[in-house]
Coordinates of C-alpha atoms in Angstrom, one line a residue:
M995 CA -17.9 15.2 -6.7
K996 CA -14.9 16.5 -8.6
D997 CA -12.6 13.8 -10.0
W998 CA -9.8 13.2 -7.5
W999 CA -7.2 12.4 -10.1
Q1000 CA -7.9 15.5 -12.2
A1001 CA -7.9 17.7 -9.0
T1002 CA -4.6 16.2 -7.7
F1003 CA -2.3 15.7 -10.7
P1004 CA -1.6 18.1 -13.6
K1005 CA -2.3 15.4 -16.2
G1006 CA -5.0 13.7 -14.2
R1007 CA -5.1 9.9 -14.2
Q1008 CA -2.6 8.3 -16.6
S1009 CA -2.3 4.8 -17.8
L1010 CA 0.7 2.5 -18.0
I1011 CA 0.8 -1.0 -19.5
I1012 CA 3.2 -3.5 -17.8
T1013 CA 3.6 -7.2 -18.1
D1014 CA 2.4 -8.8 -14.9
A1015 CA 4.0 -11.7 -13.0
K1016 CA 2.2 -14.2 -15.1
G1017 CA 3.3 -12.6 -18.4
Y1018 CA 0.0 -10.9 -19.2
P1019 CA -0.3 -7.2 -20.2
V1020 CA -2.2 -5.2 -17.5
Q1021 CA -3.2 -1.6 -17.2
I1022 CA -1.9 0.4 -14.2
A1023 CA -3.4 3.7 -13.2
Y1024 CA -1.1 6.4 -12.0
G1025 CA -0.6 10.1 -11.5
E1026 CA 2.4 12.3 -11.1
K1027 CA 3.2 15.8 -9.9
G1028 CA 6.4 17.8 -9.5
I1029 CA 9.8 17.7 -11.0
G1030 CA 13.1 16.4 -9.7
K1031 CA 14.2 13.0 -8.4
P1032 CA 11.4 10.4 -8.4
L1033 CA 9.5 9.5 -5.3
I1034 CA 6.9 6.7 -5.5
F1035 CA 4.1 6.2 -3.0
L1036 CA 2.9 2.6 -2.5
H1037 CA -0.4 2.0 -0.7
G1038 CA -1.5 -0.9 1.5
M1039 CA -4.1 -3.7 1.4
G1040 CA -7.5 -2.7 0.1
S1041 CA -6.4 0.9 -0.5
W1042 CA -5.3 2.9 -3.5
S1043 CA -3.5 6.1 -4.4
Y1044 CA -6.0 8.2 -2.5
N1045 CA -4.4 7.1 0.8
W1046 CA -1.5 9.4 0.0
R1047 CA -3.7 12.5 -0.7
N1048 CA -2.1 14.5 2.1
S1049 CA 1.4 13.9 1.0
I1050 CA 1.4 14.4 -2.7
A1051 CA 1.3 18.2 -2.9
P1052 CA 3.8 18.9 0.0
L1053 CA 6.4 16.4 -1.4
S1054 CA 5.9 17.4 -5.0
K1055 CA 7.6 20.7 -4.1
Y1056 CA 10.9 18.8 -3.8
F1057 CA 10.4 15.6 -6.0
R1058 CA 8.6 14.1 -9.0
V1059 CA 5.9 12.4 -7.0
I1060 CA 4.3 9.3 -8.5
C1061 CA 1.3 7.5 -7.1
F1062 CA 0.0 4.3 -8.7
D1063 CA -2.7 1.8 -7.9
A1064 CA -1.3 -1.8 -7.7
K1065 CA -2.9 -4.3 -10.0
G1066 CA -6.3 -5.3 -8.7
Y1067 CA -6.7 -2.1 -6.6
G1068 CA -8.2 1.3 -7.2
F1069 CA -8.4 2.2 -10.8
S1070 CA -5.9 -0.4 -12.1
E1071 CA -7.0 -3.5 -14.0
K1072 CA -8.5 -6.3 -12.1
P1073 CA -8.0 -9.6 -14.1
L1074 CA -10.5 -12.0 -12.8
S1075 CA -9.9 -14.9 -15.1
R1076 CA -6.6 -16.0 -13.4
R1077 CA -5.5 -16.4 -9.8
E1078 CA -2.5 -14.6 -8.4
D1079 CA 0.8 -16.2 -7.2
N1080 CA 2.4 -15.0 -3.9
G1081 CA 5.0 -12.4 -4.6
H1082 CA 3.4 -11.0 -7.8
Q1083 CA 3.4 -7.5 -6.3
V1084 CA 7.2 -7.5 -6.0
I1085 CA 7.7 -8.4 -9.7
E1086 CA 5.1 -5.8 -10.7
L1087 CA 6.5 -3.0 -8.6
E1088 CA 9.9 -3.7 -10.2
R1089 CA 8.3 -3.3 -13.7
I1090 CA 6.5 -0.1 -12.8
I1091 CA 9.7 1.4 -11.5
Q1092 CA 11.6 0.4 -14.7
A1093 CA 8.8 1.9 -16.8
L1094 CA 8.4 5.2 -15.0
C1095 CA 11.9 6.0 -13.6
D1096 CA 15.2 6.6 -15.3
E1097 CA 17.0 6.6 -11.9
P1098 CA 16.5 4.7 -8.6
P1099 CA 13.5 6.4 -6.8
V1100 CA 12.6 6.9 -3.2
I1101 CA 9.9 4.3 -2.3
V1102 CA 7.5 5.4 0.4
A1103 CA 5.3 2.5 1.3
E1104 CA 2.7 1.7 3.9
S1105 CA 1.5 -1.5 5.5
L1106 CA 1.4 -4.4 2.9
G1107 CA 3.1 -2.0 0.4
A1108 CA 6.0 -1.7 2.8
L1109 CA 6.4 -5.4 2.9
V1110 CA 6.5 -5.5 -0.9
A1111 CA 9.1 -2.7 -0.9
L1112 CA 11.3 -4.5 1.6
A1113 CA 11.2 -7.6 -0.6
L1114 CA 12.1 -5.7 -3.7
A1115 CA 15.0 -3.9 -1.9
Q1116 CA 16.4 -7.3 -1.1
E1117 CA 15.9 -8.9 -4.6
N1118 CA 16.9 -5.9 -6.7
P1119 CA 18.7 -3.4 -4.5
Q1120 CA 20.0 -1.2 -7.3
L1121 CA 16.4 -0.3 -8.2
I1122 CA 15.8 1.7 -5.0
G1123 CA 17.6 4.9 -4.0
R1124 CA 16.0 5.4 -0.6
L1125 CA 13.3 3.5 1.3
V1126 CA 10.6 4.7 3.7
V1127 CA 8.5 2.0 5.3
V1128 CA 5.4 2.7 7.4
N1129 CA 3.8 0.2 9.8
A1130 CA 5.1 -2.8 7.8
P1131 CA 3.5 -6.3 8.6
I1132 CA 6.9 -8.0 8.4
F1133 CA 6.4 -9.8 11.8
A1134 CA 2.7 -10.3 11.4
E1135 CA 1.3 -13.4 13.3
Q1136 CA -2.2 -13.1 12.1
L1137 CA -4.5 -11.1 9.9
P1138 CA -5.2 -8.0 12.1
H1139 CA -8.9 -7.6 11.5
W1140 CA -12.0 -9.9 11.7
A1141 CA -13.3 -8.6 8.3
M1142 CA -10.0 -9.6 6.7
S1143 CA -10.2 -13.1 8.1
L1144 CA -13.8 -13.4 6.9
L1145 CA -12.8 -12.5 3.3
A1146 CA -9.7 -14.6 3.5
H1147 CA -11.7 -17.7 4.3
A1148 CA -14.7 -17.1 2.0
P1149 CA -14.8 -19.1 -1.2
L1150 CA -13.7 -16.8 -4.0
E1151 CA -16.7 -18.0 -6.1
I1152 CA -19.1 -16.6 -3.5
V1153 CA -17.2 -13.3 -3.4
Q1154 CA -17.2 -13.1 -7.2
T1155 CA -21.0 -13.7 -7.2
I1156 CA -21.5 -10.9 -4.7
D1157 CA -19.2 -8.6 -6.8
S1158 CA -20.9 -9.5 -10.1
L1159 CA -24.3 -8.8 -8.7
R1160 CA -23.0 -5.3 -7.8
L1161 CA -24.3 -5.6 -4.3
A1162 CA -21.9 -3.0 -3.0
Y1163 CA -23.3 -0.6 -5.5
L1164 CA -26.9 -1.4 -4.6
L1165 CA -26.0 -1.1 -0.9
A1166 CA -23.7 1.9 -1.3
P1167 CA -24.8 3.9 1.8
V1168 CA -24.4 0.8 4.0
V1169 CA -21.0 -0.1 2.5
R1170 CA -19.8 3.5 3.0
E1171 CA -20.9 3.5 6.6
I1172 CA -19.3 0.2 7.5
M1173 CA -16.0 1.1 5.8
A1174 CA -16.1 4.5 7.5
I1175 CA -16.4 2.8 10.9
E1176 CA -13.5 0.5 10.1
R1177 CA -11.3 3.3 8.8
R1178 CA -11.9 5.4 11.9
G1179 CA -10.9 2.4 13.9
V1180 CA -7.3 2.8 12.6
L1181 CA -7.1 6.5 13.3
F1182 CA -6.0 8.1 16.6
D1183 CA -8.5 10.9 15.9
P1184 CA -11.4 9.4 14.0
S1185 CA -13.0 12.8 13.5
I1186 CA -10.5 13.8 10.8
L1187 CA -12.1 11.4 8.3
T1188 CA -14.4 13.5 6.2
Q1189 CA -17.4 12.5 4.1
E1190 CA -15.3 13.1 1.0
D1191 CA -12.6 10.8 2.3
V1192 CA -15.2 8.1 2.8
Y1193 CA -16.6 8.6 -0.7
W1194 CA -13.2 8.1 -2.3
I1195 CA -11.9 5.4 -0.1
T1196 CA -15.0 3.3 -0.9
Y1197 CA -15.3 4.3 -4.5
P1198 CA -13.4 1.3 -6.1
F1199 CA -15.5 -1.2 -4.0
I1200 CA -18.8 0.4 -5.0
E1201 CA -18.1 1.6 -8.6
L1202 CA -15.4 -0.7 -10.0
P1203 CA -16.4 -4.4 -10.4
G1204 CA -13.7 -6.8 -9.4
T1205 CA -12.2 -4.8 -6.6
L1206 CA -13.7 -7.0 -3.8
V1207 CA -12.6 -10.2 -5.5
K1208 CA -9.0 -9.1 -5.9
V1209 CA -8.8 -7.8 -2.3
A1210 CA -10.2 -11.1 -1.1
E1211 CA -7.7 -13.0 -3.2
E1212 CA -4.8 -11.0 -1.8
L1213 CA -6.1 -11.7 1.7
Q1214 CA -6.2 -15.4 1.0
I1215 CA -2.6 -15.3 -0.1
A1216 CA -1.7 -13.4 3.1
A1217 CA -3.6 -15.9 5.3
R1218 CA -1.7 -18.8 3.6
E1219 CA 1.6 -17.0 4.2
I1220 CA 0.9 -16.6 7.9
E1221 CA -0.2 -20.2 8.2
N1222 CA 2.9 -21.5 6.4
F1223 CA 5.1 -19.3 8.6
Q1224 CA 3.5 -20.7 11.8
E1225 CA 3.9 -24.3 10.5
N1226 CA 7.5 -23.8 9.4
K1227 CA 6.6 -24.4 5.7
P1228 CA 8.3 -22.4 2.9
N1229 CA 6.9 -18.8 3.0
M1230 CA 7.8 -15.3 1.8
L1231 CA 7.6 -13.8 5.3
S1232 CA 10.5 -15.9 6.6
K1233 CA 12.5 -15.2 3.5
I1234 CA 12.1 -11.5 3.9
Q1235 CA 12.9 -11.6 7.6
N1236 CA 16.0 -13.8 7.0
N1237 CA 17.4 -11.5 4.3
L1238 CA 17.1 -8.1 5.8
D1239 CA 20.8 -7.6 5.8
A1240 CA 20.7 -7.7 2.0
I1241 CA 19.0 -4.2 2.0
R1242 CA 21.7 -1.6 1.5
C1243 CA 19.8 1.6 0.8
P1244 CA 19.3 4.1 3.6
T1245 CA 15.9 3.2 5.2
L1246 CA 13.5 5.2 7.3
I1247 CA 11.1 3.2 9.5
L1248 CA 8.0 5.1 10.6
W1249 CA 5.6 3.4 13.1
G1250 CA 2.4 4.5 14.8
E1251 CA 2.9 4.4 18.6
Q1252 CA -0.7 3.3 19.0
D1253 CA -0.8 0.9 16.0
S1254 CA -3.1 -1.9 17.3
W1255 CA -2.6 -4.0 14.1
F1256 CA 1.2 -4.3 14.2
P1257 CA 2.8 -2.9 17.5
A1258 CA 5.6 -0.4 17.6
S1259 CA 7.9 -3.1 19.0
H1260 CA 7.8 -4.6 15.5
G1261 CA 9.3 -1.4 14.2
E1262 CA 12.1 -1.5 16.9
K1263 CA 12.8 -5.1 15.9
L1264 CA 13.0 -4.2 12.2
H1265 CA 15.3 -1.3 13.0
Q1266 CA 17.7 -3.6 14.9
R1267 CA 17.9 -5.9 11.9
L1268 CA 18.3 -3.3 9.2
L1269 CA 21.8 -2.0 9.4
N1270 CA 21.4 1.3 7.5
S1271 CA 18.1 2.4 9.1
R1272 CA 16.6 4.9 11.4
L1273 CA 13.4 4.5 13.4
Q1274 CA 10.9 7.2 14.2
I1275 CA 7.9 6.4 16.4
L1276 CA 4.9 8.5 15.5
P1277 CA 3.0 9.7 18.6
N1278 CA -0.8 9.9 18.6
C1279 CA -0.9 7.6 15.6
C1280 CA -2.5 4.3 14.9
H1281 CA -2.1 2.1 11.8
D1282 CA -3.3 4.6 9.2
A1283 CA -0.3 6.9 9.5
S1284 CA -0.6 8.4 6.0
T1285 CA -3.9 9.9 7.0
G1286 CA -3.6 10.2 10.8
A1287 CA -0.1 11.6 11.0
F1288 CA 0.6 13.0 7.6
K1289 CA 2.2 16.2 8.7
V1290 CA 4.8 14.4 10.8
V1291 CA 5.2 11.7 8.1
N1292 CA 5.9 14.4 5.4
A1293 CA 8.3 16.2 7.6
A1294 CA 10.2 13.0 8.5
I1295 CA 10.5 12.0 4.9
I1296 CA 11.9 15.4 3.8
E1297 CA 14.4 15.4 6.8
F1298 CA 15.5 11.9 6.1
L1299 CA 16.1 12.5 2.4
Q1300 CA 18.0 15.7 3.2
D1301 CA 20.2 14.0 5.8
T1302 CA 21.0 11.1 3.4
G1303 CA 21.8 13.4 0.5
F1304 CA 19.0 12.4 -1.8
Y1305 CA 18.4 16.0 -2.9

């Protein structure tokens, strides 16, 4: 199988060292294509840059497109010797933007990535020029999938043992089949997921030790967040919800009409509370909009950025 990074980006996979939220240097994998104003794609939980495979080339005709794997995901470093604090992704996104961009970029973010982007737009508004959020879990009341709940409540020591024994590698065909079934479950048309897609979506879990542990750790943070929200304890979800009026940049909200994880009514609610926003409901689209509705998503991003004078 041809290396995806080499096939997608002129310089292939590049490496960036940032200081993470705990003050440690970490290696971030990224790729870029095109020239012009910067546009950064931000993936969701358990994903990596490959999720934006159908948008990189089309948008690189207009922008300098940058894809990166968040710490712990994809091809980026997975520090296993220390636990993460809630909100670390926001700090690390800020540092990645500062390292790679000399002007405020467009952030195009999906699912958990969209929540991270909303938080950064509140805390450091001058860092973001335009914002596009897709199926954001900002009003989530529970983890949306049984497998997420399972990992969120499994002792990390057990997950780490499974990971260190390379069971995913030894059982690669089974892992690919299970993850293919789950990915098809968030697509309106499951048949569009190819065998090559399945290979690359599952690649970090099978080939890169530490991936499963870091995803489990992020799910545990998410589960605690939701529990704290329900019990009226301090939590990041409430903080983001209560500070939406701090977001000043023009924002496009895209939402799958058939998203069974976070319903389209959440998109309407977000639109009502974001003053400088527009909402577009994506027909025939479930949660994985970057795969299932990429043509509509790409066109909507370009139109939005034209209308708001970004290029």
